[in-house]
Amino acid sequence: MAPVRIIFLNGTSSSGKSSIARELLDILDDGVFFHMAVDGFNAMRSKRELGAEELDAALRRTRMGFHRSIAAMAEAGNDIVVDHVLSEPWRLLDCLTVLRPEDVLFVGVHCPLDELARRELARGDRPQGLAAHQYDLVHAHGDYDLECDTSTASPRECAQRIKKFLPQRPSPTAFTRLRRGCLTGYQEPPSTGSEPDRHG
């Protein structure tokens, strides 16, 4: 079986990850890719109103399940485009734990804060200020295989750049480097009931 490819897009809300993912599914022509987005998993949840503590716990389980679903799809031999917001350190650590680092092309999706605010207002389906809250958090780990800026390149152009780069994945990958640096003695922390980010 050919090596699995996981294109892992990380960026704030409204940075353009989903648009890039859709373009990737349109242009990747060697294999069958699946777009797995954290927003899609959040949308599966029942709609009854939850208290803050119960909601935080449910969202944490959702994200842990999302990470393990990616791993299960990859283990079955599927190529995947992941669309995620790594706005809390434990999310990256959990992904580093459950995904094979050599399978992952880690892509940072960037966009200036003023443009994020404009997009957030225009789309109308995210709380104002969400992207600003996430802005300094999602890229705090500081290591990627590839980065793109959706304020200077269209989603199609970003996707084409990723497609061109994919066969040249570096060795070691960013996930391998991060795993070596971040996972020494790592243990999954208990839920604190204080998730700051309930979207993405």
PDB file of C-alpha atoms in Angstrom, residues 80-177:
ATOM      1  CA  ILE A  80      -6.779  13.206   4.055  1.00  0.00           C
ATOM      2  CA  VAL A  81      -6.963  16.991   4.035  1.00  0.00           C
ATOM      3  CA  VAL A  82      -7.383  18.131   7.639  1.00  0.00           C
ATOM      4  CA  ASP A  83      -8.886  21.534   8.465  1.00  0.00           C
ATOM      5  CA  HIS A  84      -8.178  22.465  12.107  1.00  0.00           C
ATOM      6  CA  VAL A  85      -7.629  25.312  14.570  1.00  0.00           C
ATOM      7  CA  LEU A  86      -4.813  24.471  17.001  1.00  0.00           C
ATOM      8  CA  SER A  87      -5.703  27.260  19.413  1.00  0.00           C
ATOM      9  CA  GLU A  88      -4.856  25.313  22.571  1.00  0.00           C
ATOM     10  CA  PRO A  89      -1.500  23.558  23.118  1.00  0.00           C
ATOM     11  CA  TRP A  90      -3.113  20.238  24.037  1.00  0.00           C
ATOM     12  CA  ARG A  91      -4.747  19.941  20.601  1.00  0.00           C
ATOM     13  CA  LEU A  92      -1.378  19.892  18.828  1.00  0.00           C
ATOM     14  CA  LEU A  93       0.091  17.549  21.438  1.00  0.00           C
ATOM     15  CA  ASP A  94      -2.822  15.165  20.989  1.00  0.00           C
ATOM     16  CA  CYS A  95      -2.396  15.197  17.187  1.00  0.00           C
ATOM     17  CA  LEU A  96       1.334  14.563  17.593  1.00  0.00           C
ATOM     18  CA  THR A  97       0.460  11.588  19.777  1.00  0.00           C
ATOM     19  CA  VAL A  98      -2.123   9.885  17.547  1.00  0.00           C
ATOM     20  CA  LEU A  99      -0.931  10.671  13.977  1.00  0.00           C
ATOM     21  CA  ARG A 100       2.100   9.113  12.309  1.00  0.00           C
ATOM     22  CA  PRO A 101       4.397  12.146  11.942  1.00  0.00           C
ATOM     23  CA  GLU A 102       5.956  10.962   8.692  1.00  0.00           C
ATOM     24  CA  ASP A 103       2.496  10.936   7.044  1.00  0.00           C
ATOM     25  CA  VAL A 104       1.751  14.602   7.801  1.00  0.00           C
ATOM     26  CA  LEU A 105       2.441  17.662   5.665  1.00  0.00           C
ATOM     27  CA  PHE A 106       1.884  20.449   8.194  1.00  0.00           C
ATOM     28  CA  VAL A 107       0.693  23.661   6.515  1.00  0.00           C
ATOM     29  CA  GLY A 108       0.321  26.997   8.290  1.00  0.00           C
ATOM     30  CA  VAL A 109      -2.516  29.090   6.836  1.00  0.00           C
ATOM     31  CA  HIS A 110      -1.903  32.772   7.599  1.00  0.00           C
ATOM     32  CA  CYS A 111      -3.894  35.951   7.097  1.00  0.00           C
ATOM     33  CA  PRO A 112      -3.414  39.462   8.578  1.00  0.00           C
ATOM     34  CA  LEU A 113      -5.627  40.357  11.510  1.00  0.00           C
ATOM     35  CA  ASP A 114      -7.436  43.226   9.785  1.00  0.00           C
ATOM     36  CA  GLU A 115      -8.401  40.983   6.874  1.00  0.00           C
ATOM     37  CA  LEU A 116      -9.542  38.256   9.268  1.00  0.00           C
ATOM     38  CA  ALA A 117     -11.794  40.770  11.022  1.00  0.00           C
ATOM     39  CA  ARG A 118     -13.234  41.890   7.671  1.00  0.00           C
ATOM     40  CA  ARG A 119     -13.950  38.289   6.610  1.00  0.00           C
ATOM     41  CA  GLU A 120     -15.449  37.442   9.994  1.00  0.00           C
ATOM     42  CA  LEU A 121     -17.867  40.358   9.739  1.00  0.00           C
ATOM     43  CA  ALA A 122     -18.772  39.523   6.132  1.00  0.00           C
ATOM     44  CA  ARG A 123     -19.501  35.846   6.769  1.00  0.00           C
ATOM     45  CA  GLY A 124     -21.703  36.553   9.807  1.00  0.00           C
ATOM     46  CA  ASP A 125     -21.576  33.011  11.217  1.00  0.00           C
ATOM     47  CA  ARG A 126     -18.752  33.477  13.726  1.00  0.00           C
ATOM     48  CA  PRO A 127     -18.596  35.581  16.896  1.00  0.00           C
ATOM     49  CA  GLN A 128     -16.802  38.858  16.228  1.00  0.00           C
ATOM     50  CA  GLY A 129     -13.325  38.729  17.717  1.00  0.00           C
ATOM     51  CA  LEU A 130     -12.931  34.953  17.427  1.00  0.00           C
ATOM     52  CA  ALA A 131     -10.079  35.135  14.904  1.00  0.00           C
ATOM     53  CA  ALA A 132      -8.375  37.850  16.977  1.00  0.00           C
ATOM     54  CA  HIS A 133      -8.598  35.608  20.052  1.00  0.00           C
ATOM     55  CA  GLN A 134      -7.010  32.725  18.132  1.00  0.00           C
ATOM     56  CA  TYR A 135      -4.455  34.830  16.253  1.00  0.00           C
ATOM     57  CA  ASP A 136      -1.449  34.523  18.593  1.00  0.00           C
ATOM     58  CA  LEU A 137      -2.306  30.978  19.667  1.00  0.00           C
ATOM     59  CA  VAL A 138      -2.662  28.836  16.553  1.00  0.00           C
ATOM     60  CA  HIS A 139       0.901  29.285  15.251  1.00  0.00           C
ATOM     61  CA  ALA A 140       2.642  29.482  18.643  1.00  0.00           C
ATOM     62  CA  HIS A 141       4.508  26.186  18.076  1.00  0.00           C
ATOM     63  CA  GLY A 142       6.417  27.929  15.271  1.00  0.00           C
ATOM     64  CA  ASP A 143       7.244  25.019  12.919  1.00  0.00           C
ATOM     65  CA  TYR A 144       5.651  24.011   9.598  1.00  0.00           C
ATOM     66  CA  ASP A 145       6.594  22.152   6.457  1.00  0.00           C
ATOM     67  CA  LEU A 146       4.920  24.827   4.332  1.00  0.00           C
ATOM     68  CA  GLU A 147       3.139  28.139   4.941  1.00  0.00           C
ATOM     69  CA  CYS A 148       0.765  30.239   2.860  1.00  0.00           C
ATOM     70  CA  ASP A 149      -0.907  33.632   3.183  1.00  0.00           C
ATOM     71  CA  THR A 150      -4.472  33.843   1.897  1.00  0.00           C
ATOM     72  CA  SER A 151      -4.337  37.645   1.760  1.00  0.00           C
ATOM     73  CA  THR A 152      -1.748  37.491  -1.039  1.00  0.00           C
ATOM     74  CA  ALA A 153      -2.703  34.230  -2.764  1.00  0.00           C
ATOM     75  CA  SER A 154      -6.104  32.804  -3.697  1.00  0.00           C
ATOM     76  CA  PRO A 155      -7.267  29.464  -2.251  1.00  0.00           C
ATOM     77  CA  ARG A 156      -6.577  27.904  -5.669  1.00  0.00           C
ATOM     78  CA  GLU A 157      -3.036  29.276  -5.739  1.00  0.00           C
ATOM     79  CA  CYS A 158      -2.409  28.015  -2.199  1.00  0.00           C
ATOM     80  CA  ALA A 159      -3.762  24.594  -3.156  1.00  0.00           C
ATOM     81  CA  GLN A 160      -1.559  24.451  -6.245  1.00  0.00           C
ATOM     82  CA  ARG A 161       1.477  25.317  -4.156  1.00  0.00           C
ATOM     83  CA  ILE A 162       0.627  22.569  -1.662  1.00  0.00           C
ATOM     84  CA  LYS A 163       0.090  20.055  -4.480  1.00  0.00           C
ATOM     85  CA  LYS A 164       3.480  20.890  -5.970  1.00  0.00           C
ATOM     86  CA  PHE A 165       5.187  20.616  -2.567  1.00  0.00           C
ATOM     87  CA  LEU A 166       3.478  17.374  -1.481  1.00  0.00           C
ATOM     88  CA  PRO A 167       5.840  14.927  -3.250  1.00  0.00           C
ATOM     89  CA  GLN A 168       8.816  16.767  -1.704  1.00  0.00           C
ATOM     90  CA  ARG A 169       7.771  16.426   1.921  1.00  0.00           C
ATOM     91  CA  PRO A 170      10.860  17.085   4.055  1.00  0.00           C
ATOM     92  CA  SER A 171      12.484  14.465   6.210  1.00  0.00           C
ATOM     93  CA  PRO A 172      12.154  14.846   9.087  1.00  0.00           C
ATOM     94  CA  THR A 173       8.697  16.398   8.787  1.00  0.00           C
ATOM     95  CA  ALA A 174       7.558  19.275  10.990  1.00  0.00           C
ATOM     96  CA  PHE A 175       5.402  16.804  12.933  1.00  0.00           C
ATOM     97  CA  THR A 176       8.480  14.638  13.543  1.00  0.00           C
ATOM     98  CA  ARG A 177      10.481  17.631  14.763  1.00  0.00           C
TER      99      ARG A 177
END
